[in-house]
mmCIF file of N, CA, C and O in Angstrom:
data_model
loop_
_atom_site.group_PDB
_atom_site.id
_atom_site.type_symbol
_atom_site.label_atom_id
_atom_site.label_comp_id
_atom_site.label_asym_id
_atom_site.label_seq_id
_atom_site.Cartn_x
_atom_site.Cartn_y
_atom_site.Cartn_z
ATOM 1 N N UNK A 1 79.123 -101.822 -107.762
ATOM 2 C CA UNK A 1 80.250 -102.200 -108.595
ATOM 3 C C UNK A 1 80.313 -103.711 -108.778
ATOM 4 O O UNK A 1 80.813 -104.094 -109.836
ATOM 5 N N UNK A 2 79.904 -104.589 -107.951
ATOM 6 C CA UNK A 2 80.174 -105.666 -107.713
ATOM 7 C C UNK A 2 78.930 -106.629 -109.076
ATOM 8 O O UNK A 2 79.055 -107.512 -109.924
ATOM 9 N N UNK A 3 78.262 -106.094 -108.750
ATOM 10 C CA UNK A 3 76.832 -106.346 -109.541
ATOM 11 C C UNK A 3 77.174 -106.035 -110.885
ATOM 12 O O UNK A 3 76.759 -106.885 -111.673
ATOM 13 N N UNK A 4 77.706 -105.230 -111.327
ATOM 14 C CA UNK A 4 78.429 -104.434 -112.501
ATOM 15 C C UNK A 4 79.045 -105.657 -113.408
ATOM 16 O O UNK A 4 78.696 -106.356 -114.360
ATOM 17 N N UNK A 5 80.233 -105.483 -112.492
ATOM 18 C CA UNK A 5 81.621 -106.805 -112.760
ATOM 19 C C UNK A 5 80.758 -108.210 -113.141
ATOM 20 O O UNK A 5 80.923 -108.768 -114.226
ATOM 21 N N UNK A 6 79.582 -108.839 -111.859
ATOM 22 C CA UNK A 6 79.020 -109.902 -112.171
ATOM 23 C C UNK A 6 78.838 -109.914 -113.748
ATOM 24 O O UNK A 6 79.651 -110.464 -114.490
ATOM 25 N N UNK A 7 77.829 -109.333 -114.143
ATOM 26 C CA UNK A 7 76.876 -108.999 -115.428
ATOM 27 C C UNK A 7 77.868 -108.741 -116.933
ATOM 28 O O UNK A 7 77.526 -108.972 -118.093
ATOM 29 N N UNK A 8 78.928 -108.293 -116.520
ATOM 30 C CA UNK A 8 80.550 -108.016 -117.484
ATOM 31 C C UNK A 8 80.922 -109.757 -118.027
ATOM 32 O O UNK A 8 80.909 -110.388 -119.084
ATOM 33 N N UNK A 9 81.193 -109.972 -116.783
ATOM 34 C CA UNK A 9 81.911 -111.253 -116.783
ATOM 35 C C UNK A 9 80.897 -111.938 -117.278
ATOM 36 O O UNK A 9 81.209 -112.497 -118.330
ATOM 37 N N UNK A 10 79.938 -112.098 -116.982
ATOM 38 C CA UNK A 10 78.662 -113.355 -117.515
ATOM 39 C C UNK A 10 78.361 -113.020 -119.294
ATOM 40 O O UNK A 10 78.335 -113.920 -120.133
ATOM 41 N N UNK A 11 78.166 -111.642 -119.592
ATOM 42 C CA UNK A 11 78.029 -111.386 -120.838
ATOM 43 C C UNK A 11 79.630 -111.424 -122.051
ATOM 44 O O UNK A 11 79.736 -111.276 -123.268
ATOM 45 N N UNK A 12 80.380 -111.626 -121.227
ATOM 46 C CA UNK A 12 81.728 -111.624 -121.852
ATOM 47 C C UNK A 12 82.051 -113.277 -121.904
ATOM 48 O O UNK A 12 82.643 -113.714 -122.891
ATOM 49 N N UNK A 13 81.709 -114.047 -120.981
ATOM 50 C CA UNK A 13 81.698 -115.566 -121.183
ATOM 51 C C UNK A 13 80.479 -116.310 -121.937
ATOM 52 O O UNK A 13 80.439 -117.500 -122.249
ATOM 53 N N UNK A 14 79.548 -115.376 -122.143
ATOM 54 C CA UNK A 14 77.959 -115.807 -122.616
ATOM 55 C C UNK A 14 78.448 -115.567 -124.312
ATOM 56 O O UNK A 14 77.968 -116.235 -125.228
ATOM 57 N N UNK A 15 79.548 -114.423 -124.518
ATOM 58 C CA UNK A 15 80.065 -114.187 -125.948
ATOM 59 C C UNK A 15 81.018 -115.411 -126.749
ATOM 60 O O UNK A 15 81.047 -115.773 -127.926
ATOM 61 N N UNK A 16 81.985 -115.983 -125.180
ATOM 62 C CA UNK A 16 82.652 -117.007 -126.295
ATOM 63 C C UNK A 16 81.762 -117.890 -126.029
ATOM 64 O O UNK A 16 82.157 -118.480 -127.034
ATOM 65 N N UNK A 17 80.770 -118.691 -125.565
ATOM 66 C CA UNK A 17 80.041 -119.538 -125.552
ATOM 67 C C UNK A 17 79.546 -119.575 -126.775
ATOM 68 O O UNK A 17 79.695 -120.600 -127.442
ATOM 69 N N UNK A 18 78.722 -118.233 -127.403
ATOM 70 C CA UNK A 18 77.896 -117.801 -128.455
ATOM 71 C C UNK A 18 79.126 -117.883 -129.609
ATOM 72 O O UNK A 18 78.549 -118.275 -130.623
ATOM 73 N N UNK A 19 80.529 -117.696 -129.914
ATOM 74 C CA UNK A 19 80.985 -117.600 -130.933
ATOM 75 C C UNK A 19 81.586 -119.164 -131.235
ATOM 76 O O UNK A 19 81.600 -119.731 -132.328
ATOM 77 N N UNK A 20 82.028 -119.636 -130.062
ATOM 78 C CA UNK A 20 82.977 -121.224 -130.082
ATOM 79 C C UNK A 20 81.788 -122.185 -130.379
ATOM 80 O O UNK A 20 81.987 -123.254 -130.956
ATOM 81 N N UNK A 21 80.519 -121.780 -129.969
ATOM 82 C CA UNK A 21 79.360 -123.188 -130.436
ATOM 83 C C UNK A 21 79.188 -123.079 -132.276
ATOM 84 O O UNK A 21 79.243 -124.004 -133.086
ATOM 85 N N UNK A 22 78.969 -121.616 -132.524
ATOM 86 C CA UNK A 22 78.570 -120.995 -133.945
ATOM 87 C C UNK A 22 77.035 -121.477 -133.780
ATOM 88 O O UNK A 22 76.652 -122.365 -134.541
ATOM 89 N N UNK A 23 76.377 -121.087 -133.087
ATOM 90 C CA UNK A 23 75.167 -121.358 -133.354
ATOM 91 C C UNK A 23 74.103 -120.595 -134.628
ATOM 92 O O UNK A 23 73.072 -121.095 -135.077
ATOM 93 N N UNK A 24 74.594 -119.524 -134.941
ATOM 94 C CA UNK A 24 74.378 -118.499 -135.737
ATOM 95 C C UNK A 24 75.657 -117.779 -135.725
ATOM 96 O O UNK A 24 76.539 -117.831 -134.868
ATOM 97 N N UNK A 25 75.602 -116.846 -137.217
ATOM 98 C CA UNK A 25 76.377 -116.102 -137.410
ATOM 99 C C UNK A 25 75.745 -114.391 -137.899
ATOM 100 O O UNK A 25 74.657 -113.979 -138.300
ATOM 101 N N UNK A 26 76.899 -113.835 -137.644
ATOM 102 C CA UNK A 26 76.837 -112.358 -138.487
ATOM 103 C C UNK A 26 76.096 -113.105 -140.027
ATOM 104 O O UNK A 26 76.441 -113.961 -140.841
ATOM 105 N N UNK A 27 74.906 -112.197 -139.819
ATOM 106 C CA UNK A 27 74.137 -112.523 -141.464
ATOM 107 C C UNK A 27 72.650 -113.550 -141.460
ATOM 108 O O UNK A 27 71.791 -113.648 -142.336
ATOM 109 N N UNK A 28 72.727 -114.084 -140.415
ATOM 110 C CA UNK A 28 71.892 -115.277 -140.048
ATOM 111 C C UNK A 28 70.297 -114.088 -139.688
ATOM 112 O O UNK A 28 70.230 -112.922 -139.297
ATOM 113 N N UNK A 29 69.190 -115.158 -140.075
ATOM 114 C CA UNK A 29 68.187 -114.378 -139.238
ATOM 115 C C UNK A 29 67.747 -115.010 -138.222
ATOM 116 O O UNK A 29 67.536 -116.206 -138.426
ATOM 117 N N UNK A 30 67.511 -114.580 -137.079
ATOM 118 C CA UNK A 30 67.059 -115.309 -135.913
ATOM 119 C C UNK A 30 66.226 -114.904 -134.971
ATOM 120 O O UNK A 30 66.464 -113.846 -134.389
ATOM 121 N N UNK A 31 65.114 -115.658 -134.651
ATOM 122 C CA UNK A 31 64.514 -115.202 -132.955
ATOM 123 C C UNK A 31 64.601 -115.472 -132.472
ATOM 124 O O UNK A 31 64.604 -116.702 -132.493
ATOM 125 N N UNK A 32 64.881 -114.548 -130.868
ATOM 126 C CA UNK A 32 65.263 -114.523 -129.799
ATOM 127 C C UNK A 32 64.613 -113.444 -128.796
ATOM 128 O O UNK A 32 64.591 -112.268 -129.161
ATOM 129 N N UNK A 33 64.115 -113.784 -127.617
ATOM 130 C CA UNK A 33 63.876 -112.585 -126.519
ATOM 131 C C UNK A 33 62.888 -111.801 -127.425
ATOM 132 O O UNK A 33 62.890 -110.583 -127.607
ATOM 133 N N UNK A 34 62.066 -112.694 -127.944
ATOM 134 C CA UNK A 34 60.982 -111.483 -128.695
ATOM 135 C C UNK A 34 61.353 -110.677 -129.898
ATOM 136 O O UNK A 34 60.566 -109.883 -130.414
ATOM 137 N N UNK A 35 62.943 -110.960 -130.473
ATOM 138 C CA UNK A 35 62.794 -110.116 -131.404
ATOM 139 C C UNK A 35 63.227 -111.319 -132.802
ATOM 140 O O UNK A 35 63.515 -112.513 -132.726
ATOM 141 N N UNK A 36 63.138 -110.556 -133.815
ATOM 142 C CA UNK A 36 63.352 -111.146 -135.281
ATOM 143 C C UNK A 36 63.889 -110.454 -135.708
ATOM 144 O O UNK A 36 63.367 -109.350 -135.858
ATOM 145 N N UNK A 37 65.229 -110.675 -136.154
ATOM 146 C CA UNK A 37 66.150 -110.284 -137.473
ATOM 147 C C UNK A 37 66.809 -110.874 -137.843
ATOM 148 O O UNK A 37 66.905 -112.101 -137.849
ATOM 149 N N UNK A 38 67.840 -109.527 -138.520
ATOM 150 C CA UNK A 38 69.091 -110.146 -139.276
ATOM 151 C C UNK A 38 70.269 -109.607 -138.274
ATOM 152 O O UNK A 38 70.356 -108.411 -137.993
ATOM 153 N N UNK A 39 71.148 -110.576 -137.771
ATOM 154 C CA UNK A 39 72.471 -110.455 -136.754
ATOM 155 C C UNK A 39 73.187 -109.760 -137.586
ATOM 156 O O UNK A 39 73.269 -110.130 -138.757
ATOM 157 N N UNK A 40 73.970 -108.394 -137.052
ATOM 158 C CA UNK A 40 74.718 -108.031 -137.267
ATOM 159 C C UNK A 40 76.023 -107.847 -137.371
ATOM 160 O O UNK A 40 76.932 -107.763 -138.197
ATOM 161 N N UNK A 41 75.644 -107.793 -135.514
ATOM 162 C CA UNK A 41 77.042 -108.322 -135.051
ATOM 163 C C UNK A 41 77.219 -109.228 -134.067
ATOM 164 O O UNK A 41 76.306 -109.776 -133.450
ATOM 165 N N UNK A 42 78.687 -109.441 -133.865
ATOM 166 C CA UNK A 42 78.561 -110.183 -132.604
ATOM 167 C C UNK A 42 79.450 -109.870 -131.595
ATOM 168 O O UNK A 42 80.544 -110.395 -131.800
ATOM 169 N N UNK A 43 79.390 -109.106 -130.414
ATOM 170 C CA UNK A 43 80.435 -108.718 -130.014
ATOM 171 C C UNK A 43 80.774 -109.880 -128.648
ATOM 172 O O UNK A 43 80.136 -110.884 -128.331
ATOM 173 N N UNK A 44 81.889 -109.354 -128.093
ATOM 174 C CA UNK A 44 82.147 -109.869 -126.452
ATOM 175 C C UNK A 44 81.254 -109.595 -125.854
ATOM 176 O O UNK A 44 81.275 -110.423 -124.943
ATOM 177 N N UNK A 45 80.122 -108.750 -125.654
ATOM 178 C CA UNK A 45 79.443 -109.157 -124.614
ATOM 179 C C UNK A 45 78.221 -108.508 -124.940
ATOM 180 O O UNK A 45 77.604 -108.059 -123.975
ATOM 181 N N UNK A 46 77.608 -108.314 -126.330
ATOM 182 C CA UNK A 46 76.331 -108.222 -126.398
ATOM 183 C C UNK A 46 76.253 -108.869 -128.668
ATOM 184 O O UNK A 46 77.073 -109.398 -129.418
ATOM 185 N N UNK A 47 75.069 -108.468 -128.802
ATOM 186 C CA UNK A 47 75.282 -108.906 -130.337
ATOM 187 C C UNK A 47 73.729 -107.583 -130.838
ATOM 188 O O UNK A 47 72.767 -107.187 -130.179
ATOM 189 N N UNK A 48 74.215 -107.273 -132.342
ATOM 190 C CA UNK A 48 73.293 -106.289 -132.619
ATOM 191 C C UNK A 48 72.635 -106.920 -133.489
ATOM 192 O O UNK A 48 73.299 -107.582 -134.287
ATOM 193 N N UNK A 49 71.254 -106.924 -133.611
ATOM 194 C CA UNK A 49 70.195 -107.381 -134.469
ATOM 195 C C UNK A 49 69.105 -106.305 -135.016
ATOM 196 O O UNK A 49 68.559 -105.474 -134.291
ATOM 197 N N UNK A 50 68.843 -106.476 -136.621
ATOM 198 C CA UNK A 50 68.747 -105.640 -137.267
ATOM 199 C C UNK A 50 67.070 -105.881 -137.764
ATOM 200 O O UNK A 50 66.741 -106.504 -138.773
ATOM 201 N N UNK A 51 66.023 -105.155 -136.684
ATOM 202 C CA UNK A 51 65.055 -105.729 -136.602
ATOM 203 C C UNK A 51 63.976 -104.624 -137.611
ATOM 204 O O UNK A 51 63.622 -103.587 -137.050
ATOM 205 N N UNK A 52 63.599 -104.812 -138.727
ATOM 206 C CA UNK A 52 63.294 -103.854 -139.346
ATOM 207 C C UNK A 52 63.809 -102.565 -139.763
ATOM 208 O O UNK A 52 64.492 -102.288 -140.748
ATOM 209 N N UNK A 53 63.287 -101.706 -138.686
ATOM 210 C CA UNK A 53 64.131 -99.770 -139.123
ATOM 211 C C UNK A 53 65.230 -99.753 -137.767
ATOM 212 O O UNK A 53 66.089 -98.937 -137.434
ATOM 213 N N UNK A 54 64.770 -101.056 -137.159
ATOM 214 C CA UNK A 54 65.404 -100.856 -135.727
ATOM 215 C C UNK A 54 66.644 -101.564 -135.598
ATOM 216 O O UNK A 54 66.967 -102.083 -136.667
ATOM 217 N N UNK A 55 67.405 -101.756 -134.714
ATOM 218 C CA UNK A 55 68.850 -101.984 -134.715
ATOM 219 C C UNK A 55 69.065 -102.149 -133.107
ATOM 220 O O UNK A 55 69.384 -101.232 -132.351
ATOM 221 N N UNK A 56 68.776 -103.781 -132.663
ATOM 222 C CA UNK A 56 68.811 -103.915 -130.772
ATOM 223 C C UNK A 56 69.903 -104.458 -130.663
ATOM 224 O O UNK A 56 70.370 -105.228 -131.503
ATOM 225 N N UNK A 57 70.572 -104.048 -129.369
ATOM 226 C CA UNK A 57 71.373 -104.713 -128.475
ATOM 227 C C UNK A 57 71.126 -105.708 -128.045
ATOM 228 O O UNK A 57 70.409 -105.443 -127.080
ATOM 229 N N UNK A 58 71.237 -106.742 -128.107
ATOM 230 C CA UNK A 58 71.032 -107.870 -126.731
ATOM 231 C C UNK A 58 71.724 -108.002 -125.817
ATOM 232 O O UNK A 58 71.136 -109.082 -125.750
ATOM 233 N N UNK A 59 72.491 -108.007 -124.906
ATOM 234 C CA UNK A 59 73.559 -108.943 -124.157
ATOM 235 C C UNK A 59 73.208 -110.305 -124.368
ATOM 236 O O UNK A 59 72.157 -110.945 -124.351
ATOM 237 N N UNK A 60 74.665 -110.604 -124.617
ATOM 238 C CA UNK A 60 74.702 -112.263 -124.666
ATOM 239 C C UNK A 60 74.148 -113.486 -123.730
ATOM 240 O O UNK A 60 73.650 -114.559 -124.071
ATOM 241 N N UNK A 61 74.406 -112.956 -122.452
ATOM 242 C CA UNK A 61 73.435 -113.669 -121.313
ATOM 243 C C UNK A 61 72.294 -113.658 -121.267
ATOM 244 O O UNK A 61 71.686 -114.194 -120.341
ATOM 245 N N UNK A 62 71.561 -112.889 -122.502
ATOM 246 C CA UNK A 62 70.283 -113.017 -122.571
ATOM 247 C C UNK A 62 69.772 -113.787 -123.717
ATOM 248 O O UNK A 62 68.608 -114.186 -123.721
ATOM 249 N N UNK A 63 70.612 -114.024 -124.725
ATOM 250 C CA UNK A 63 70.689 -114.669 -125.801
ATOM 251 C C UNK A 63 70.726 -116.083 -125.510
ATOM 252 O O UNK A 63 69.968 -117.017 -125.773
ATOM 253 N N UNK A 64 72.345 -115.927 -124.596
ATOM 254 C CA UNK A 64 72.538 -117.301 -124.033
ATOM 255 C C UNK A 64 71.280 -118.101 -123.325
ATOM 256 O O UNK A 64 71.139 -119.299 -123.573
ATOM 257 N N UNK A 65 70.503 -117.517 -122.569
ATOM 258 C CA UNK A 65 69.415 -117.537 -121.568
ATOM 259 C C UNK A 65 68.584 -118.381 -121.849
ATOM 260 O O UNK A 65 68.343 -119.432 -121.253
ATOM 261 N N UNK A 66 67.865 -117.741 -123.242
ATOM 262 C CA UNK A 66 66.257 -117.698 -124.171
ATOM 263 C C UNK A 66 66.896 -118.647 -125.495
ATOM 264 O O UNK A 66 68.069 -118.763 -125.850
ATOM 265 N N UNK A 67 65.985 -119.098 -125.910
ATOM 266 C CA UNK A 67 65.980 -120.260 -126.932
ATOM 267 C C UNK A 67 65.968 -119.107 -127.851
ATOM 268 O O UNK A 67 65.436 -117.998 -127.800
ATOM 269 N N UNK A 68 66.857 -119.824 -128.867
ATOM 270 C CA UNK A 68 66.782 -119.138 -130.551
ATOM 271 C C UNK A 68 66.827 -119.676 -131.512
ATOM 272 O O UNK A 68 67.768 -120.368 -131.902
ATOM 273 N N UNK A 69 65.602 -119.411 -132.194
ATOM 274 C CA UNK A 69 65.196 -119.880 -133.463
ATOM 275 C C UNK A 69 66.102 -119.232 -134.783
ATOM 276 O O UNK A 69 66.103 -118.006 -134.890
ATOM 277 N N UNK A 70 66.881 -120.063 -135.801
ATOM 278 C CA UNK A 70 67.386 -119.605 -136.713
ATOM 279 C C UNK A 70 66.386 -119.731 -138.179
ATOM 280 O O UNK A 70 65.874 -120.737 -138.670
ATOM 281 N N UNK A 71 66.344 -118.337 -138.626
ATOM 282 C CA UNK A 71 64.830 -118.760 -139.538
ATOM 283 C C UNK A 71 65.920 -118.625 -140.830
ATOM 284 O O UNK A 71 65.503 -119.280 -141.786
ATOM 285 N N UNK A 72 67.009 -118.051 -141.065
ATOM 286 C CA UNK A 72 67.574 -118.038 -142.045
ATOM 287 C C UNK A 72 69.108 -118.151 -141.679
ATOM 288 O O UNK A 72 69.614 -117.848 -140.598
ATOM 289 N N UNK A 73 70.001 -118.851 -143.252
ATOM 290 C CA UNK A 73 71.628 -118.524 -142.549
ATOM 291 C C UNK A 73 71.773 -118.154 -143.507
ATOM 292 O O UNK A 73 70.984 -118.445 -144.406
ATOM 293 N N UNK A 74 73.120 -117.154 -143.768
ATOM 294 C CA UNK A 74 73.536 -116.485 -144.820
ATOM 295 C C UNK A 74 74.931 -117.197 -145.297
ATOM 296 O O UNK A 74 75.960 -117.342 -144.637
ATOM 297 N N UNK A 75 74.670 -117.576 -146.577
ATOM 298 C CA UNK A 75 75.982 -118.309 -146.981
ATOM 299 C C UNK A 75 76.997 -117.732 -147.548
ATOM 300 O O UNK A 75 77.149 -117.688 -148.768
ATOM 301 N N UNK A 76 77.827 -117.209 -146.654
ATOM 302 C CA UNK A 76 79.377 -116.565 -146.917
ATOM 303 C C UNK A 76 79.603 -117.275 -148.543
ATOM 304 O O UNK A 76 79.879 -116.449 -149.413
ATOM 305 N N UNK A 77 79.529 -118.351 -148.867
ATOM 306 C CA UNK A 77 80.161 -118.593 -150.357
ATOM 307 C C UNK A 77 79.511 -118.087 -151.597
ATOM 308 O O UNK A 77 80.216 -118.014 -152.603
ATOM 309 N N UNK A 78 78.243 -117.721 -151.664
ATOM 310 C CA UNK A 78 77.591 -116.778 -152.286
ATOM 311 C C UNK A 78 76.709 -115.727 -152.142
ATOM 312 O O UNK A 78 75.749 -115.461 -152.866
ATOM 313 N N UNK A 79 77.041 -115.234 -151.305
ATOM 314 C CA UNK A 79 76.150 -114.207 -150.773
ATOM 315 C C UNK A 79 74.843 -114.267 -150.809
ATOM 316 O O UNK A 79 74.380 -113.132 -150.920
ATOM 317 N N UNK A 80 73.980 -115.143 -150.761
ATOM 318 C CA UNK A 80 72.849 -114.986 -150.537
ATOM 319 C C UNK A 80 72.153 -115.162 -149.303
ATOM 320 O O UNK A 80 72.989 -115.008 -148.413
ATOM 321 N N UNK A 81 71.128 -115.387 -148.857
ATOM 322 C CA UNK A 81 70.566 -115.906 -147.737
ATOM 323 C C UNK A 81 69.558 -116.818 -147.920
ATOM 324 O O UNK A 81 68.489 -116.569 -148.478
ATOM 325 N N UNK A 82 69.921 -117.974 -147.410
ATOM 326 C CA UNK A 82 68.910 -119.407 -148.320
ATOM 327 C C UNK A 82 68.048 -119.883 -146.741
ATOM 328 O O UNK A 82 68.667 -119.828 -145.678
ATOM 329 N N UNK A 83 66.713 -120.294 -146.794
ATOM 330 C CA UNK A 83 66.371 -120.863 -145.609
ATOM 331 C C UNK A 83 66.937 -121.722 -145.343
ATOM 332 O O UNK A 83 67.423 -122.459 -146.202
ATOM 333 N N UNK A 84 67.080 -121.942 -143.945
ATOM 334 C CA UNK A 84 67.681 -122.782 -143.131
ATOM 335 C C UNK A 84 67.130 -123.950 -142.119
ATOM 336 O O UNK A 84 67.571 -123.838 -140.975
ATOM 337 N N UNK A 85 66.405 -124.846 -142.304
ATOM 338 C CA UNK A 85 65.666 -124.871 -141.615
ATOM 339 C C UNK A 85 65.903 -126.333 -140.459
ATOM 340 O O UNK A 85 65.910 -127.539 -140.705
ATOM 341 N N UNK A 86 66.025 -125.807 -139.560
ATOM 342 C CA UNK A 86 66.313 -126.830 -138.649
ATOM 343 C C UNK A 86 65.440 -128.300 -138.330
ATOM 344 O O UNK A 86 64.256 -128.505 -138.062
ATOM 345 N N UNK A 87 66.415 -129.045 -138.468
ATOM 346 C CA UNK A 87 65.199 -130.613 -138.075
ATOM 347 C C UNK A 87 64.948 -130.800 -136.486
ATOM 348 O O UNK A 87 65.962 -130.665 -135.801
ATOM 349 N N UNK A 88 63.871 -131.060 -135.873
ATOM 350 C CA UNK A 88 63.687 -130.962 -134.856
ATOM 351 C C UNK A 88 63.826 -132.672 -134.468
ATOM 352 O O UNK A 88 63.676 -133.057 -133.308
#
């Protein structure tokens, strides 16, 4: 149980970390932990990514964890999705 609670709490604080920075959003494409998509969602304590036919969970502490590349952002003011491309 204890181990449980740990992993709750870390992925539930790993969520506002992930929403209060905005590092990406719902719509964005990104890699992370080996995978590539389009973010779906973002919840309290995991986020769904929409990886081809497939559709993964992450937990956020794993997101939080692993470096993520944003290969696209989706611009809420016209719906499209324009590259994004970060300056290093």
């Amino acid at each position: 149980f204890g181990l449980a609670s740990q992993n709750l709490v870390g992925n539930f604080m790993s969520g506002i970390l992930l929403i209060v920075n905005r590092q990406f959003s719902v719509g964005d494409t990104i890699e992370t932990n080996g995978v590539t998509g389009v973010v779906r969602s973002m919840g309290w304590t995991f986020i769904e990514i929409e990886s081809g036919e497939n559709l993964v969970m992450l937990p956020n502490m794993m997101v939080v964890n692993e470096m993520v590349t944003q290969i696209g952002h989706y611009s809420a003011d016209n719906g499209n999705a324009s590259a994004a491309l970060k300056e290093s």
